[in-house]
Tab-separated table of C-alpha atoms in Angstrom:
chain	number	residue	atom	x	y	z
A	285	MET	CA	122.637	62.936	-128.411
A	286	PRO	CA	120.479	65.886	-127.458
A	287	ASP	CA	122.167	68.990	-125.964
A	288	PRO	CA	121.194	69.082	-122.194
A	289	ARG	CA	121.568	72.839	-122.067
A	290	PRO	CA	118.811	75.259	-121.980
A	291	PRO	CA	117.869	77.019	-125.184
A	292	ARG	CA	119.725	80.127	-124.228
A	293	ALA	CA	122.526	81.257	-121.867
A	294	LEU	CA	122.124	82.045	-118.182
A	295	ARG	CA	121.968	85.818	-117.885
A	296	LEU	CA	123.534	87.229	-114.668
A	297	GLY	CA	123.307	90.853	-113.812
A	298	VAL	CA	125.811	92.783	-111.698
A	299	ALA	CA	124.654	96.062	-109.975
A	300	GLY	CA	125.847	98.337	-107.297
A	301	PRO	CA	126.952	101.869	-106.661
A	302	VAL	CA	129.834	103.662	-108.506
A	303	GLY	CA	133.233	102.397	-107.547
A	304	THR	CA	132.350	99.195	-105.779
A	305	GLY	CA	134.315	97.023	-108.197
A	306	LYS	CA	131.699	95.619	-110.615
A	307	SER	CA	133.904	95.679	-113.561
A	308	SER	CA	136.826	94.009	-111.694
A	309	LEU	CA	134.281	91.402	-110.490
A	310	LEU	CA	133.322	90.711	-114.070
A	311	ALA	CA	137.063	90.393	-115.040
A	312	VAL	CA	137.540	87.853	-112.307
A	313	LEU	CA	134.631	85.786	-113.401
A	314	CYS	CA	135.783	85.821	-117.106
A	315	ARG	CA	139.331	84.814	-116.227
A	316	ALA	CA	138.147	81.917	-114.018
A	317	LEU	CA	135.410	80.663	-116.177
A	318	SER	CA	136.316	81.242	-119.846
A	319	GLY	CA	138.530	78.077	-119.883
A	320	ASP	CA	135.461	75.780	-119.913
A	321	LEU	CA	132.488	78.063	-120.411
A	322	ALA	CA	131.380	80.052	-123.338
A	323	LEU	CA	130.974	83.683	-122.129
A	324	ALA	CA	129.894	87.150	-123.217
A	325	VAL	CA	129.544	90.423	-121.499
A	326	VAL	CA	127.341	93.499	-121.796
A	327	THR	CA	128.338	96.676	-119.920
A	328	ASN	CA	126.350	99.838	-119.231
A	329	ASP	CA	127.662	103.377	-118.966
A	330	ILE	CA	125.744	106.699	-119.219
A	331	TYR	CA	127.812	108.477	-121.952
A	332	THR	CA	130.842	106.156	-122.561
A	333	ASP	CA	131.979	102.564	-123.196
A	334	GLU	CA	134.579	102.882	-120.401
A	335	ASP	CA	133.764	99.535	-118.645
A	336	ALA	CA	133.819	97.638	-121.903
A	337	ARG	CA	137.192	99.113	-122.848
A	338	PHE	CA	138.549	98.159	-119.347
A	339	LEU	CA	137.499	94.572	-119.881
A	340	ARG	CA	138.750	94.464	-123.434
A	341	ALA	CA	142.133	95.900	-122.267
A	342	GLU	CA	142.244	93.247	-119.531
A	343	GLY	CA	142.068	90.661	-122.243
A	344	VAL	CA	139.518	88.567	-120.277
A	345	LEU	CA	137.534	87.606	-123.363
A	346	PRO	CA	137.935	88.148	-127.147
A	347	ALA	CA	136.970	91.791	-127.657
A	348	GLU	CA	134.026	91.067	-129.842
A	349	ARG	CA	132.316	89.217	-126.982
A	350	ILE	CA	132.239	92.446	-124.922
A	351	ARG	CA	129.420	94.815	-125.924
A	352	ALA	CA	128.746	98.300	-124.514
A	353	VAL	CA	125.307	99.976	-123.979
A	354	GLU	CA	125.475	103.768	-123.571
A	355	THR	CA	122.263	104.415	-121.699
A	356	GLY	CA	122.143	108.215	-121.978
A	357	ALA	CA	119.970	108.230	-118.785
A	358	CYS	CA	119.904	107.032	-115.236
A	359	PRO	CA	121.697	103.612	-114.979
A	360	HIS	CA	118.597	101.838	-113.748
A	361	THR	CA	116.476	102.988	-116.701
A	362	ALA	CA	118.382	100.588	-119.063
A	363	ILE	CA	118.346	97.557	-116.669
A	364	ARG	CA	114.755	97.885	-115.457
A	365	ASP	CA	112.617	100.572	-116.942
A	366	ASP	CA	113.424	100.119	-120.675
A	367	ILE	CA	115.560	97.030	-121.150
A	368	SER	CA	115.301	97.012	-124.865
A	369	ALA	CA	118.943	98.104	-125.570
A	370	ASN	CA	120.409	95.561	-123.200
A	371	LEU	CA	118.099	92.860	-124.370
A	372	ASP	CA	119.139	93.471	-127.911
A	373	ALA	CA	122.825	93.392	-127.025
A	374	VAL	CA	122.343	90.112	-125.122
A	375	GLU	CA	120.389	88.434	-127.925
A	376	ASP	CA	122.844	89.654	-130.528
A	377	LEU	CA	125.716	88.060	-128.596
A	378	GLU	CA	123.839	84.790	-128.251
A	379	GLU	CA	122.920	84.747	-131.985
A	380	GLU	CA	126.478	85.626	-133.102
A	381	PHE	CA	128.542	83.471	-130.689
A	382	GLY	CA	126.009	80.853	-129.387
A	383	PRO	CA	125.535	78.457	-127.838
A	384	LEU	CA	126.705	80.503	-124.791
A	385	ASP	CA	126.726	79.253	-121.284
A	386	LEU	CA	126.664	82.645	-119.426
A	387	VAL	CA	126.099	86.315	-120.308
A	388	LEU	CA	127.156	88.789	-117.710
A	389	VAL	CA	125.315	92.186	-117.689
A	390	GLU	CA	126.846	94.999	-115.797
A	391	SER	CA	124.767	97.861	-114.691
A	392	GLY	CA	126.017	101.405	-114.708
A	393	GLY	CA	126.803	102.629	-111.163
A	394	ASP	CA	123.599	103.547	-109.365
A	395	ASN	CA	122.251	103.849	-105.830
A	396	LEU	CA	121.175	101.065	-103.377
A	397	THR	CA	117.799	100.817	-105.023
A	398	ALA	CA	119.013	99.611	-108.419
A	399	THR	CA	117.745	96.221	-109.555
A	400	PHE	CA	117.566	94.385	-112.851
A	401	SER	CA	114.240	93.436	-114.536
A	402	PRO	CA	113.680	89.722	-114.439
A	403	ALA	CA	112.854	89.994	-118.139
A	404	LEU	CA	116.569	90.874	-118.724
A	405	VAL	CA	118.520	88.597	-116.230
A	406	ASP	CA	117.875	85.343	-114.599
A	407	ALA	CA	119.758	86.164	-111.451
A	408	GLN	CA	121.702	89.146	-110.038
A	409	ILE	CA	124.617	90.092	-107.854
A	410	PHE	CA	124.607	93.313	-105.860
A	411	CYS	CA	128.021	94.732	-105.021
A	412	LEU	CA	129.121	96.917	-102.123
A	413	ASP	CA	132.537	97.778	-101.001
A	414	VAL	CA	134.134	98.648	-97.632
A	415	ALA	CA	135.210	101.994	-98.743
A	416	GLY	CA	131.536	102.961	-98.960
A	417	GLY	CA	131.268	102.597	-95.188
A	418	GLY	CA	130.818	99.810	-92.819
A	419	ASP	CA	127.193	100.837	-92.078
A	420	VAL	CA	126.029	100.709	-95.750
A	421	ALA	CA	124.582	97.108	-95.560
A	422	ARG	CA	122.350	98.195	-92.757
A	423	LYS	CA	120.759	100.932	-94.892
A	424	GLY	CA	119.055	98.291	-96.977
A	425	GLY	CA	117.218	98.578	-100.308
A	426	PRO	CA	116.052	95.985	-102.662
A	427	GLY	CA	119.490	95.123	-104.097
A	428	ILE	CA	121.071	94.537	-100.704
A	429	ALA	CA	118.005	92.717	-99.270
A	430	ARG	CA	116.979	90.559	-102.197
A	431	ALA	CA	119.601	90.063	-104.906
A	432	ASP	CA	120.691	86.460	-105.366
A	433	LEU	CA	124.159	87.220	-103.954
A	434	LEU	CA	125.520	90.171	-102.092
A	435	VAL	CA	129.154	90.929	-102.481
A	436	VAL	CA	131.042	92.926	-99.847
A	437	ASN	CA	134.041	93.848	-101.997
A	438	LYS	CA	137.593	95.126	-101.405
A	439	THR	CA	137.893	93.698	-97.949
A	440	ASP	CA	141.629	94.144	-98.229
A	441	LEU	CA	141.030	97.950	-97.812
A	442	ALA	CA	139.193	97.592	-94.443
A	443	PRO	CA	142.273	98.477	-92.371
A	444	TYR	CA	142.747	101.671	-94.243
A	445	VAL	CA	139.056	102.818	-93.955
A	446	GLY	CA	138.345	101.706	-90.505
A	447	VAL	CA	135.769	99.084	-91.334
A	448	ASP	CA	135.023	95.924	-89.369
A	449	VAL	CA	134.488	93.356	-92.145
A	450	PRO	CA	132.816	90.711	-89.953
A	451	ARG	CA	130.347	93.120	-88.504
A	452	MET	CA	129.566	94.558	-92.050
A	453	VAL	CA	128.988	91.006	-93.296
A	454	ALA	CA	126.881	90.192	-90.252
A	455	ASP	CA	124.767	93.232	-90.832
A	456	ALA	CA	124.331	92.214	-94.512
A	457	GLN	CA	123.294	88.775	-93.473
A	458	GLN	CA	120.718	90.070	-91.141
A	459	ALA	CA	119.372	92.449	-93.782
A	460	ARG	CA	119.190	89.466	-96.301
A	461	GLY	CA	117.432	86.932	-94.049
A	462	GLY	CA	119.603	83.961	-95.026
A	463	LEU	CA	120.329	84.847	-98.640
A	464	PRO	CA	124.145	84.455	-99.448
A	465	VAL	CA	126.655	87.155	-98.590
A	466	LEU	CA	130.314	86.923	-99.831
A	467	ALA	CA	133.222	88.928	-98.531
A	468	LEU	CA	135.493	89.343	-101.508
A	469	SER	CA	139.000	90.605	-102.241
A	470	ARG	CA	141.057	90.308	-105.374
A	471	THR	CA	144.022	89.435	-103.128
A	472	ASP	CA	142.282	86.559	-101.406
A	473	PRO	CA	142.124	83.429	-103.580
A	474	ALA	CA	139.743	81.709	-101.318
A	475	SER	CA	137.071	84.446	-101.626
A	476	LEU	CA	137.553	84.593	-105.435
A	477	ALA	CA	137.095	80.789	-105.549
A	478	GLY	CA	133.824	81.359	-103.478
A	479	LEU	CA	132.558	83.683	-106.125
A	480	THR	CA	133.220	81.413	-109.089
A	481	ASP	CA	131.853	78.359	-107.132
A	482	TRP	CA	128.639	80.288	-106.495
A	483	VAL	CA	128.285	81.191	-110.200
A	484	ARG	CA	128.985	77.524	-111.234
A	485	ALA	CA	126.404	76.251	-108.753
A	486	LEU	CA	123.903	78.835	-110.042
A	487	LEU	CA	124.558	77.726	-113.634
A	488	ALA	CA	124.016	74.085	-112.682
A	489	ARG	CA	120.729	74.930	-111.094
A	490	TYR	CA	119.659	76.864	-114.169
A	491	ARG	CA	120.537	74.073	-116.513
A	492	SER	CA	118.603	71.542	-114.356
A	493	GLY	CA	115.608	73.878	-114.226
A	494	ALA	CA	115.859	74.347	-110.493
A	495	HIS	CA	116.608	78.005	-110.560
A	496	ILE	CA	113.516	80.227	-110.446
A	497	PRO	CA	114.233	83.875	-111.174
A	498	THR	CA	112.955	86.251	-108.541
A	499	ASP	CA	112.359	90.031	-108.746
A	500	PRO	CA	114.111	92.037	-105.986
A	501	GLY	CA	111.614	94.806	-106.544
A	502	PRO	CA	111.511	98.193	-108.381
A	503	VAL	CA	113.743	101.074	-107.527
A	504	ALA	CA	112.286	103.824	-105.345
A	505	PRO	CA	111.001	107.037	-106.919
A	506	HIS	CA	113.995	109.469	-107.417
A	507	SER	CA	115.626	111.846	-109.856
A	508	HIS	CA	119.019	112.435	-111.140
A	509	SER	CA	120.993	115.455	-112.326
A	510	HIS	CA	123.858	114.350	-114.549
A	511	SER	CA	125.573	117.489	-115.010
A	512	GLN	CA	128.739	116.232	-113.321
A	513	GLY	CA	128.825	112.874	-114.885
A	514	GLN	CA	127.873	109.343	-113.780
A	515	GLY	CA	127.698	108.847	-110.078
A	516	GLN	CA	128.470	112.508	-109.171
A	517	GLY	CA	125.935	115.125	-108.162
A	518	ASN	CA	123.035	112.785	-108.489
A	519	PRO	CA	120.355	113.432	-105.820
A	520	HIS	CA	118.127	110.407	-105.229
A	521	HIS	CA	114.929	111.861	-103.993
A	522	GLY	CA	113.079	109.423	-101.842
A	523	ASP	CA	116.111	107.197	-101.356
A	524	PRO	CA	117.428	107.591	-97.730
A	525	ALA	CA	119.808	104.742	-98.448
A	526	GLN	CA	122.041	106.670	-100.843
A	527	PRO	CA	125.654	106.347	-99.637
């Protein structure tokens, strides 16, 4: 009987600013989905493999299915401008462990303009968190406005940082014009189930041929100074949306 799956895995990117919980979101997905789906992960950091080591330590997948890309440059460079290192990592995982159902690609932490090239991923999640400020969703940018899913993460911290989560979600929904928004907390099983259900539905659409990848748009012109490490001391010229 012919295999109904597409010739390669669904490739799902996860982007967002530093500290918004991208690696934890990947860990949630791997724990929830690895029982019945074949998964692999590619992480991106500028100078280290910290995110990959976090996921391996969590034991969410066999360690060999988690690969690290050290970009050595602005995080968006390796997910949009020159995707070769990430694409090689994804293709190597598929060749070694295939057939895979889903490959997750985590961007290094960047600003609100970061998006994946559609030549690298088929769909993308953009991650914000309440600690970044309740107004951040209103600041816009291609990731917030046009990613396939926007996650407002760490909602359990809202009382401690003075954020009105319903208002933040409403602002995000307005910015996205009907595209999905998910308020997420690792302490809320219903929201975690909402995330995994969304990914499963996306995978079903991909397998059926109904999912059409869209390009959220390129990052705005800007520059970085990495003297203080990833996410610190990085002016983004031309990016008024930098939180």
